[in-house]
GROMACS .gro file of C-alpha atoms in nm:
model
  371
    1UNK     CA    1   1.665  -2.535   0.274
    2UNK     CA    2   1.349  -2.764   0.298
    3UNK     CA    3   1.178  -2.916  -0.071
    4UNK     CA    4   0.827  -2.908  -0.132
    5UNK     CA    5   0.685  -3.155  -0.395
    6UNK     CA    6   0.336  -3.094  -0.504
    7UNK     CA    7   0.175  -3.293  -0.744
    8UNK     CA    8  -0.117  -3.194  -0.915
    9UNK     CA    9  -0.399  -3.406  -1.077
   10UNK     CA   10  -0.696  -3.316  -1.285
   11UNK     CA   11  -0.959  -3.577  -1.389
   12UNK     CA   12  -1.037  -3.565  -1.736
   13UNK     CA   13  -1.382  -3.641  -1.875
   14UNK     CA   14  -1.452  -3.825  -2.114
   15UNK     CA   15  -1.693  -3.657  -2.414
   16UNK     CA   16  -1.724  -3.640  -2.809
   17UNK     CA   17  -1.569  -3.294  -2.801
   18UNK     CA   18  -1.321  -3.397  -2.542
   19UNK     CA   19  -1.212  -3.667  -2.801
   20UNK     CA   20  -1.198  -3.439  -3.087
   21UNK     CA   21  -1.001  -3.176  -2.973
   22UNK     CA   22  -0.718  -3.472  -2.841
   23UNK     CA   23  -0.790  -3.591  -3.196
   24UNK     CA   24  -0.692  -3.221  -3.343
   25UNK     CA   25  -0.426  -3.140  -3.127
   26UNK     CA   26  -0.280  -3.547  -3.095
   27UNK     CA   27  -0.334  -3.454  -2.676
   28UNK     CA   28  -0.288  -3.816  -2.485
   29UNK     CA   29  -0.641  -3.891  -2.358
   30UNK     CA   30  -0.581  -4.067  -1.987
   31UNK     CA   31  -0.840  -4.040  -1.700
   32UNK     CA   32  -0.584  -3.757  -1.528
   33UNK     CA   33  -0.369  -3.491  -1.535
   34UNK     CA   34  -0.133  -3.540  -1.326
   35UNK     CA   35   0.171  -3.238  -1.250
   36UNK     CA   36   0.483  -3.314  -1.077
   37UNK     CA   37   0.731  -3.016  -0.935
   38UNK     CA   38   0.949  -2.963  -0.663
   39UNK     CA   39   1.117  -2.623  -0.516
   40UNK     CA   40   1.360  -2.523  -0.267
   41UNK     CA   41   1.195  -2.276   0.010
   42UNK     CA   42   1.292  -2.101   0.271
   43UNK     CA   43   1.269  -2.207   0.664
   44UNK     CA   44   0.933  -2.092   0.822
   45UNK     CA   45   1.165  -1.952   1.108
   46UNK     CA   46   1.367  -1.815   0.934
   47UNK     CA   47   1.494  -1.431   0.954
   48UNK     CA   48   1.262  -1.271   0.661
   49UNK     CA   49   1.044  -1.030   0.666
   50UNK     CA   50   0.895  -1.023   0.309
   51UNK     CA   51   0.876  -1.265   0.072
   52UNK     CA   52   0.769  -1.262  -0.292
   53UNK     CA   53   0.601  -1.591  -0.525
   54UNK     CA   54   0.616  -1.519  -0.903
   55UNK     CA   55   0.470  -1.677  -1.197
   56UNK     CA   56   0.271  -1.686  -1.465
   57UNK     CA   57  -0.096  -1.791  -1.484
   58UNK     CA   58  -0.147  -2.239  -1.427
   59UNK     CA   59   0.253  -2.257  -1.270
   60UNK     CA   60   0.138  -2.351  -0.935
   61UNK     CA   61   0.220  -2.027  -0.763
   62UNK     CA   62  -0.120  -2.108  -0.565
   63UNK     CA   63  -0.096  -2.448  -0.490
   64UNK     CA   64   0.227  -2.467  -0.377
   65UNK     CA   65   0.166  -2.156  -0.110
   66UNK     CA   66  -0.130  -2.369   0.019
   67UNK     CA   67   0.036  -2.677   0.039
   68UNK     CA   68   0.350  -2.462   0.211
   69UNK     CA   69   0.156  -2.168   0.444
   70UNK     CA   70  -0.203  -2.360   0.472
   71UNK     CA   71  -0.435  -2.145   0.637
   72UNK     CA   72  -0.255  -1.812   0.665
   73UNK     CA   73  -0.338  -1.817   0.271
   74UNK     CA   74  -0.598  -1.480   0.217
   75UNK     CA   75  -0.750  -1.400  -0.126
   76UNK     CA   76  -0.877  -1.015  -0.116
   77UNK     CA   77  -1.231  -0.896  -0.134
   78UNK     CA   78  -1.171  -0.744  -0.484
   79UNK     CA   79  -1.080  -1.098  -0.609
   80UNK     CA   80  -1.325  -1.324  -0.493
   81UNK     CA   81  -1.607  -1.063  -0.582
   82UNK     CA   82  -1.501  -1.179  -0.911
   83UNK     CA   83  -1.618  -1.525  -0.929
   84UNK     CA   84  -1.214  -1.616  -0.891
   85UNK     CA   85  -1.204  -1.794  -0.547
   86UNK     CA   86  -0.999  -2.068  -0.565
   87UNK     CA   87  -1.016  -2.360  -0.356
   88UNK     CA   88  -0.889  -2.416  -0.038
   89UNK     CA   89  -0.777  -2.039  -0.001
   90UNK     CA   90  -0.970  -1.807   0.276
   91UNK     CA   91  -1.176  -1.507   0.150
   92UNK     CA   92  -1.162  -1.238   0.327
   93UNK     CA   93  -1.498  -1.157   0.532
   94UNK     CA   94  -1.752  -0.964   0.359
   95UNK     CA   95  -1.756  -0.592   0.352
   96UNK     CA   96  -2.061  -0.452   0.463
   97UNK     CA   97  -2.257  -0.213   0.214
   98UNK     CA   98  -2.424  -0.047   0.519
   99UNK     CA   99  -2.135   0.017   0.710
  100UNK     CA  100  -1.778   0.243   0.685
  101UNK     CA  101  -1.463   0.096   0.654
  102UNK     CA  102  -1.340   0.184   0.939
  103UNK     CA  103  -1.575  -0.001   1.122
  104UNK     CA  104  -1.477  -0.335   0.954
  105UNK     CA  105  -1.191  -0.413   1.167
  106UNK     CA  106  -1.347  -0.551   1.457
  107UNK     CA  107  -1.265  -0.459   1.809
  108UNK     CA  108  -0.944  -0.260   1.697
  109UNK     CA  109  -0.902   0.067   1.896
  110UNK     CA  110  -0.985   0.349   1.586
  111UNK     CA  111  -0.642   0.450   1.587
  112UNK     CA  112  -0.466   0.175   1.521
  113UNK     CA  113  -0.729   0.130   1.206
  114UNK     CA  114  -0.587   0.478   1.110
  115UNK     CA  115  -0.258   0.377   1.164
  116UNK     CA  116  -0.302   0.071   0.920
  117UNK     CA  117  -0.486   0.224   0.671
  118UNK     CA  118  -0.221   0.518   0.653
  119UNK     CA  119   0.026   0.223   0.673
  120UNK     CA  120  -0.071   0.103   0.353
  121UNK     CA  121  -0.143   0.406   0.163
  122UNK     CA  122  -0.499   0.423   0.251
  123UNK     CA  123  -0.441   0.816   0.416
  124UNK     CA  124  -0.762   0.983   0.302
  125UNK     CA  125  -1.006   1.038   0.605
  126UNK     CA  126  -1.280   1.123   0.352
  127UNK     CA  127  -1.267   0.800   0.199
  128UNK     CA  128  -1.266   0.586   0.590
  129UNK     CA  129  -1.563   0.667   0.639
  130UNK     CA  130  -1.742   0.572   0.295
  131UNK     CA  131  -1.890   0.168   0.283
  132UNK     CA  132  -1.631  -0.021   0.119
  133UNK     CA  133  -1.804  -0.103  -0.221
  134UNK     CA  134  -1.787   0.276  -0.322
  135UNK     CA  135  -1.419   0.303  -0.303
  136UNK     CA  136  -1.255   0.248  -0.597
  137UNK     CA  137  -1.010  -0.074  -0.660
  138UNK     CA  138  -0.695   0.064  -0.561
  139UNK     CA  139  -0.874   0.172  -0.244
  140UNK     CA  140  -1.072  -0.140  -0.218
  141UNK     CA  141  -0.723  -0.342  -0.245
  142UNK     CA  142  -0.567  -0.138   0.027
  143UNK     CA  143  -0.857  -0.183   0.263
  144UNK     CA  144  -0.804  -0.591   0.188
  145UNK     CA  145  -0.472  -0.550   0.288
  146UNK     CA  146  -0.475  -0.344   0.573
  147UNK     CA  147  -0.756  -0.562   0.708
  148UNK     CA  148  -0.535  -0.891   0.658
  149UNK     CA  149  -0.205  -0.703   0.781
  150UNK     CA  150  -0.461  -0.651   1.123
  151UNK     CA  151  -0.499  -1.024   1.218
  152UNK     CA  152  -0.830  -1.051   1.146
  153UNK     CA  153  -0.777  -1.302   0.823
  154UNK     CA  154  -0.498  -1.464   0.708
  155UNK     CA  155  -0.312  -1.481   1.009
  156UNK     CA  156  -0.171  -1.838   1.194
  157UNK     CA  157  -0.059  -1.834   1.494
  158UNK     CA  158   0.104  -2.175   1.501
  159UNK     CA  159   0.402  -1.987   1.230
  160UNK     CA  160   0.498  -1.795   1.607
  161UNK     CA  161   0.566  -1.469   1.609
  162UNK     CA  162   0.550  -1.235   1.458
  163UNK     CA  163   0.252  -1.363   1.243
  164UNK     CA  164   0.235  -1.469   0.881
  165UNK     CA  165   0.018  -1.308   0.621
  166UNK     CA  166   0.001  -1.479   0.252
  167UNK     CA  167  -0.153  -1.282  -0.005
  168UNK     CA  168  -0.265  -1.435  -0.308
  169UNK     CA  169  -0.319  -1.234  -0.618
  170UNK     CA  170  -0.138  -0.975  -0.484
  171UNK     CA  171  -0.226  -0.684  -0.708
  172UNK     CA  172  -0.368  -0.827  -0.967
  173UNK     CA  173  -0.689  -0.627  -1.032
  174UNK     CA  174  -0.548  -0.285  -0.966
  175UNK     CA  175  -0.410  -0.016  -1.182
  176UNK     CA  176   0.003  -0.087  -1.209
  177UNK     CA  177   0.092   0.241  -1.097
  178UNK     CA  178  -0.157   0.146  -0.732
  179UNK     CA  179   0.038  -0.192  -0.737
  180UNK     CA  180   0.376  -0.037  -0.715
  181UNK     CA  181   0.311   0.233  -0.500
  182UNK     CA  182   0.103  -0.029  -0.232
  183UNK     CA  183   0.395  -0.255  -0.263
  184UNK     CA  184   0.580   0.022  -0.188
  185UNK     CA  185   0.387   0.116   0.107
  186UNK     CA  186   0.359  -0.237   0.259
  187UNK     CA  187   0.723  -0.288   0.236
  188UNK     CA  188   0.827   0.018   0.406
  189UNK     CA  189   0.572  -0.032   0.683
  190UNK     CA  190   0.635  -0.350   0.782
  191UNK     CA  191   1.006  -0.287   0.740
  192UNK     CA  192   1.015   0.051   0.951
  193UNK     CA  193   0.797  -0.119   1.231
  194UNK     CA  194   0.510   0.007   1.198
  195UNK     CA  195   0.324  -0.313   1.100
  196UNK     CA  196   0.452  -0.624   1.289
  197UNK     CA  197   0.420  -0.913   1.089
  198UNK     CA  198   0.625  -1.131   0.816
  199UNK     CA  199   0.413  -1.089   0.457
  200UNK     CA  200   0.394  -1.308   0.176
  201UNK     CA  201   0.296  -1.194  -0.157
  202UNK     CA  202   0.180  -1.424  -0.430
  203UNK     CA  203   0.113  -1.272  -0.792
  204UNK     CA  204   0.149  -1.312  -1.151
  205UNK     CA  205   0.304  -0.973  -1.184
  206UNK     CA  206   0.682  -0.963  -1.212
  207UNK     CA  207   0.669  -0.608  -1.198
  208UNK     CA  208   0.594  -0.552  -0.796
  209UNK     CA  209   0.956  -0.702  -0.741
  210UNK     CA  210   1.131  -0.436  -0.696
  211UNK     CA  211   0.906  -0.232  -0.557
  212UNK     CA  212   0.794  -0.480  -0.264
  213UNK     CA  213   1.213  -0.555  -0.225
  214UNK     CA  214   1.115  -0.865  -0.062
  215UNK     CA  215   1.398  -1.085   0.110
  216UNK     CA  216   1.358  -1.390  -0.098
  217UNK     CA  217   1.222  -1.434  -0.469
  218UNK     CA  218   1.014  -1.789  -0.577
  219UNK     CA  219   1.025  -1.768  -0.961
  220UNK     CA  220   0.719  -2.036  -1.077
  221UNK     CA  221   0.813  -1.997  -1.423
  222UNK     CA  222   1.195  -2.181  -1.320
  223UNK     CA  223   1.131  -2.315  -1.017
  224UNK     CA  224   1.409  -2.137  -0.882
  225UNK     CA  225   1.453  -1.984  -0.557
  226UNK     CA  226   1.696  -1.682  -0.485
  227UNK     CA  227   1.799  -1.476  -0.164
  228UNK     CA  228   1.746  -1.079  -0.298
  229UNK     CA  229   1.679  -0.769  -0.203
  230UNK     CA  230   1.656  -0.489  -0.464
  231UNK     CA  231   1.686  -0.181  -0.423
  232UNK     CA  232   1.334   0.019  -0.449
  233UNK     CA  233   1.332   0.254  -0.783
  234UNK     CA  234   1.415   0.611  -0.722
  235UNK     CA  235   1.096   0.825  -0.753
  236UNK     CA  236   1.220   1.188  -0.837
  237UNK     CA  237   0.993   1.460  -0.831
  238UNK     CA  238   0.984   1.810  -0.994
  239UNK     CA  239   0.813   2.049  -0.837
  240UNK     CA  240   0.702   2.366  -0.957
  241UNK     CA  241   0.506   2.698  -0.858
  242UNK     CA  242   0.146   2.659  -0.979
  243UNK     CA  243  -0.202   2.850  -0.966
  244UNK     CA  244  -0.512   2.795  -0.744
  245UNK     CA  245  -0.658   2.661  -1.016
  246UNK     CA  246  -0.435   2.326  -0.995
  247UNK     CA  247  -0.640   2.289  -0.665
  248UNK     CA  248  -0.927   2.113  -0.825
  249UNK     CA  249  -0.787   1.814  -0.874
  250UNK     CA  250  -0.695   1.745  -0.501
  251UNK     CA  251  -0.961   1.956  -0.323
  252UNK     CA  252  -1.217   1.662  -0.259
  253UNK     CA  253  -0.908   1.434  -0.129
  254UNK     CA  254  -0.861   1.682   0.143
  255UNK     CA  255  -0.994   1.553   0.492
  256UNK     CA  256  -1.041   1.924   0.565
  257UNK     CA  257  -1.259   2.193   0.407
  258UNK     CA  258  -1.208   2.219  -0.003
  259UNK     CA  259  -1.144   2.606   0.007
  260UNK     CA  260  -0.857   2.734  -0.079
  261UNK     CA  261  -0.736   3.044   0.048
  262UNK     CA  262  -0.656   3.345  -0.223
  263UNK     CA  263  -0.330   3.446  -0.055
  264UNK     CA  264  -0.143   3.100  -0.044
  265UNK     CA  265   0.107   3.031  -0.270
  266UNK     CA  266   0.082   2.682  -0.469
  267UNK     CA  267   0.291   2.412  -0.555
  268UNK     CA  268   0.286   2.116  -0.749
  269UNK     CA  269   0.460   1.799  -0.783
  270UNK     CA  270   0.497   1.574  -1.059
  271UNK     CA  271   0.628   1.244  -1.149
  272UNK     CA  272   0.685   1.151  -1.492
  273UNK     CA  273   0.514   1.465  -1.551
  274UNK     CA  274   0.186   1.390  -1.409
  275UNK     CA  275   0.058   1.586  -1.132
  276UNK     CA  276   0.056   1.383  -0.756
  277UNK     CA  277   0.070   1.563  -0.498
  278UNK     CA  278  -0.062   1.940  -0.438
  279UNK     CA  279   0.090   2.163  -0.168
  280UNK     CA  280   0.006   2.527  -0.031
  281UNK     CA  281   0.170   2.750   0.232
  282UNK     CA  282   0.045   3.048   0.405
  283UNK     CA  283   0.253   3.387   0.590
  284UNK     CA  284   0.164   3.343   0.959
  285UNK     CA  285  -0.019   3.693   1.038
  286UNK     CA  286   0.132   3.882   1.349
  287UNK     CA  287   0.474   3.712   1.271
  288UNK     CA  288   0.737   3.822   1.017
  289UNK     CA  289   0.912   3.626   0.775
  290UNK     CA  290   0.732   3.291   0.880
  291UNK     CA  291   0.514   3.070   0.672
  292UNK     CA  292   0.242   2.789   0.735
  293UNK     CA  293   0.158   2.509   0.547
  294UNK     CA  294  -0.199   2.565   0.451
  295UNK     CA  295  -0.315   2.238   0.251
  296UNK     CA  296  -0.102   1.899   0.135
  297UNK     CA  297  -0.243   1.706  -0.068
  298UNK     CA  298  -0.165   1.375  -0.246
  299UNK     CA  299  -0.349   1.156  -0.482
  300UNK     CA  300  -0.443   0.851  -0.337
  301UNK     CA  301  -0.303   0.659  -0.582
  302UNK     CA  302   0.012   0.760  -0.485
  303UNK     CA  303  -0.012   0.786  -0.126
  304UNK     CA  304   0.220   0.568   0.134
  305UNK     CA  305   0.550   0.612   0.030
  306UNK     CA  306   0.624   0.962   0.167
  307UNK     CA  307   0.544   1.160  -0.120
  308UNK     CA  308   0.380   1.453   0.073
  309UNK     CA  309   0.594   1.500   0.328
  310UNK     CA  310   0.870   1.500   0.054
  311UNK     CA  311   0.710   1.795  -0.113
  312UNK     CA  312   0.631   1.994   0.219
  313UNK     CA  313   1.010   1.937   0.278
  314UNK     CA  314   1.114   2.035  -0.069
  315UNK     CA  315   0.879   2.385   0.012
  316UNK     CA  316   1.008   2.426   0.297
  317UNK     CA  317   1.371   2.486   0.217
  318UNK     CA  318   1.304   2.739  -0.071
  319UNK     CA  319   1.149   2.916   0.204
  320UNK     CA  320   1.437   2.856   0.432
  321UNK     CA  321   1.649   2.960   0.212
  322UNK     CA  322   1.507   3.300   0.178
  323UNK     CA  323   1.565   3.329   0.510
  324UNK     CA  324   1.205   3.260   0.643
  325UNK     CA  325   1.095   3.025   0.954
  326UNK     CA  326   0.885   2.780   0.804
  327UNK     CA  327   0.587   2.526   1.026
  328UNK     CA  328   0.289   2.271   0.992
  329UNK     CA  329  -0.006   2.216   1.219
  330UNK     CA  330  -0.131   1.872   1.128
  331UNK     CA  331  -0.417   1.657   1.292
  332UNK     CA  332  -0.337   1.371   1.057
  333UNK     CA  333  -0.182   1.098   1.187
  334UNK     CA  334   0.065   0.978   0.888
  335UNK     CA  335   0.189   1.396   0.913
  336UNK     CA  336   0.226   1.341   1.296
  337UNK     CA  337   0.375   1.017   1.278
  338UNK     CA  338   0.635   1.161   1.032
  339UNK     CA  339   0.763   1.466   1.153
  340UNK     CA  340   0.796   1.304   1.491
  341UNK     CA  341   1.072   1.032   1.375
  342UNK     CA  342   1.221   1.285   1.155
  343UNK     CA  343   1.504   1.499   1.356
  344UNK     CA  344   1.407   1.790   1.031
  345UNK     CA  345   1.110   1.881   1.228
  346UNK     CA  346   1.067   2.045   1.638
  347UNK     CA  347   0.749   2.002   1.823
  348UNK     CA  348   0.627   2.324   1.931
  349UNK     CA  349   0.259   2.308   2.047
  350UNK     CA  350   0.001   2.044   2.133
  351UNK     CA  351  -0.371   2.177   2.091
  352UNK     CA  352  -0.605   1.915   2.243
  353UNK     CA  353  -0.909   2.081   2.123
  354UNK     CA  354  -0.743   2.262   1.791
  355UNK     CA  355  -0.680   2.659   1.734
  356UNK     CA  356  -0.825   2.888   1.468
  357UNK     CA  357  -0.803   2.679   1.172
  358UNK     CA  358  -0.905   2.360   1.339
  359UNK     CA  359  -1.091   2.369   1.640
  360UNK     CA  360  -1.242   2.058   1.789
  361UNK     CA  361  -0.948   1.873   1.650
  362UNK     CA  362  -0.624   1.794   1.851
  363UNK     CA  363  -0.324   1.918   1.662
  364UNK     CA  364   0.049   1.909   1.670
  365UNK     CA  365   0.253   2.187   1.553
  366UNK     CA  366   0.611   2.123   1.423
  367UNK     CA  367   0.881   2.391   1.299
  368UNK     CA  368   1.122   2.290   1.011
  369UNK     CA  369   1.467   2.313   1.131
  370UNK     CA  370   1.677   2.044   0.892
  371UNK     CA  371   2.020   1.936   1.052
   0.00000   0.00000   0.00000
């Protein structure tokens, strides 16, 4: 493996207060700072996908991915906004106030900017279309990412192919639960295809680690470099029969209408005990013993990782296993996307311009028929 050595220096001025705190704290006064290191990284070419730099604040985690990855380096939106820019790293273009965030992305067809957004746990279609300084900072650090993962910033070409994206301060201004669940959500996307590139991540937070299950792991604090890949945490989910009234807290997350109808029965999931995602099924009128799924809902803090589908799953087979057929009819592109590589659901009607309950939206209806 190649050796980087990166030495940093720091001019040091020369002041009456300067002097009394070396005085006070018997600090070597010299005209620099100078920082010597070196660390063992991996080959550019390598066969990685993911990769993960660690460390605590001042241990060069930045420095040395600029001096390693040069201009693919990206610092997100959220970060910069701060004041926290530091130099020689890209910022990621400027979100317009007067525009949606879905039309941010340049010339990118509208649904492959669906298709990233959902890819990093970004699913709500209420929210695409709101100017990006309303969201709030878990949604504002998924846009970043989504918009670096789409080769707009961050990317080099000269790294080959697929293209590099290094992301520094990965997380750091978002809620922990949002930074495990987008690590989450990155990981499996660009893992399972659905994003082609090779990511970076470069934080402060040990915590993401085994959530982001990157292929390699540069520890700042040591200097040491290991070949890992843990295994993501399990996320088990109890879910439970609920009233309407648990709608509230999903209803304005839901791309569709807010209503919910009297007859559908509820459900609720919860991890840890705290309510995520929300989940309501219909009886199909004019057929017996078959049931619709009427709303699914997940909180977008917790969106990316398969949650939902989990729970419409989980539904279904209690209702399976009372002997009942049991369907979705989904316009959403993360609930088409999913049942389509899953062999647990059966395509059985494309509506180009919607039915009853949607019309003017295309929609795919799948029936649930596990193996």
């Amino acid at each position: 493996m190649p050796t980087i050595d990166v030495i940093n220096e720091c001019p040091v001025h020369d002041s009456f207060r300067v002097q009394q705190v070396a005085g006070m704290f018997n600090v070597p006064m010299q005209k620099k700072l100078v920082e010597r290191f070196s660390v063992e990284v991996p080959e550019l070419d390598s066969d990685w996908q993911i990769g993960l730099i660690v460390g605590p604040s001042g241990s060069g985690k930045t420095t040395l991915a600029h001096r390693w990855f040069g201009d693919a380096m990206l610092e997100s939106s959220l970060q910069a906004a701060g004041g926290r820019l530091k130099p020689g790293l890209q910022q990621s273009a400027a979100w317009p106030a007067d525009r949606a965030v879905v039309d941010c992305f340049g010339d990118l067809p509208v649904r492959e900017i669906t298709g990233l957004l959902t890819a990093v746990g970004f699913s709500s279609p209420t929210s695409w279309i709101k100017p990006y300084h309303v969201l709030s900072n878990g949604e504002r650090f998924r846009c970043d990412l989504a918009r670096a993962l789409a080769g707009g910033v961050g990317l080099s070409p000269r790294y080959g192919s697929p293209p590099l994206v290094v992301f520094d301060e990965f997380t750091s201004v978002v809620d922990r639960t949002v930074a495990k669940i987008g690590s989450a959500a990155v990981a499996q996307s660009i893992r399972g295809g659905r994003i082609r590139c090779r990511f970076v991540a470069v934080t402060c937070h040990y915590d993401v680690t085994e959530w982001l299950a990157p292929d390699w792991v540069l520890d700042m604090a040591s200097k040491n470099f290991e070949r890992r890949r843990l295994r993501r945490p399990a996320i088990e989910l109890a879910i439970v029969r609920c009233r309407s009234r648990a709608w509230r807290l999903f209803a304005k997350h839901h791309y569709l209408s807010g209503e919910l109808n009297p007859m559908a029965r509820c459900y609720l999931a919860l991890w840890n005990g705290e309510p995520v995602s929300f989940c309501a099924v219909l009886a199909v009128m004019g057929r017996r013993n078959h049931w619709r799924v009427s709303r699914i809902v997940t909180l977008p803090d917790y969106q990316g990782i398969g949650i939902g589908m989990r729970v419409v799953e989980a539904v279904g087979d209690l209702h399976r296993g009372d002997g009942k057929r049991f369907s979705i009819t989904a316009s959403h592109p993360a609930v088409i996307g999913h049942c389509e590589r899953s062999a647990n659901w059966r395509a059985t009607g494309v509506r180009k311009y919607g039915d009853k309950w949607s019309v003017g939206r295309a929609t795919v209806s799948f029936e649930y028929m596990p193996m």
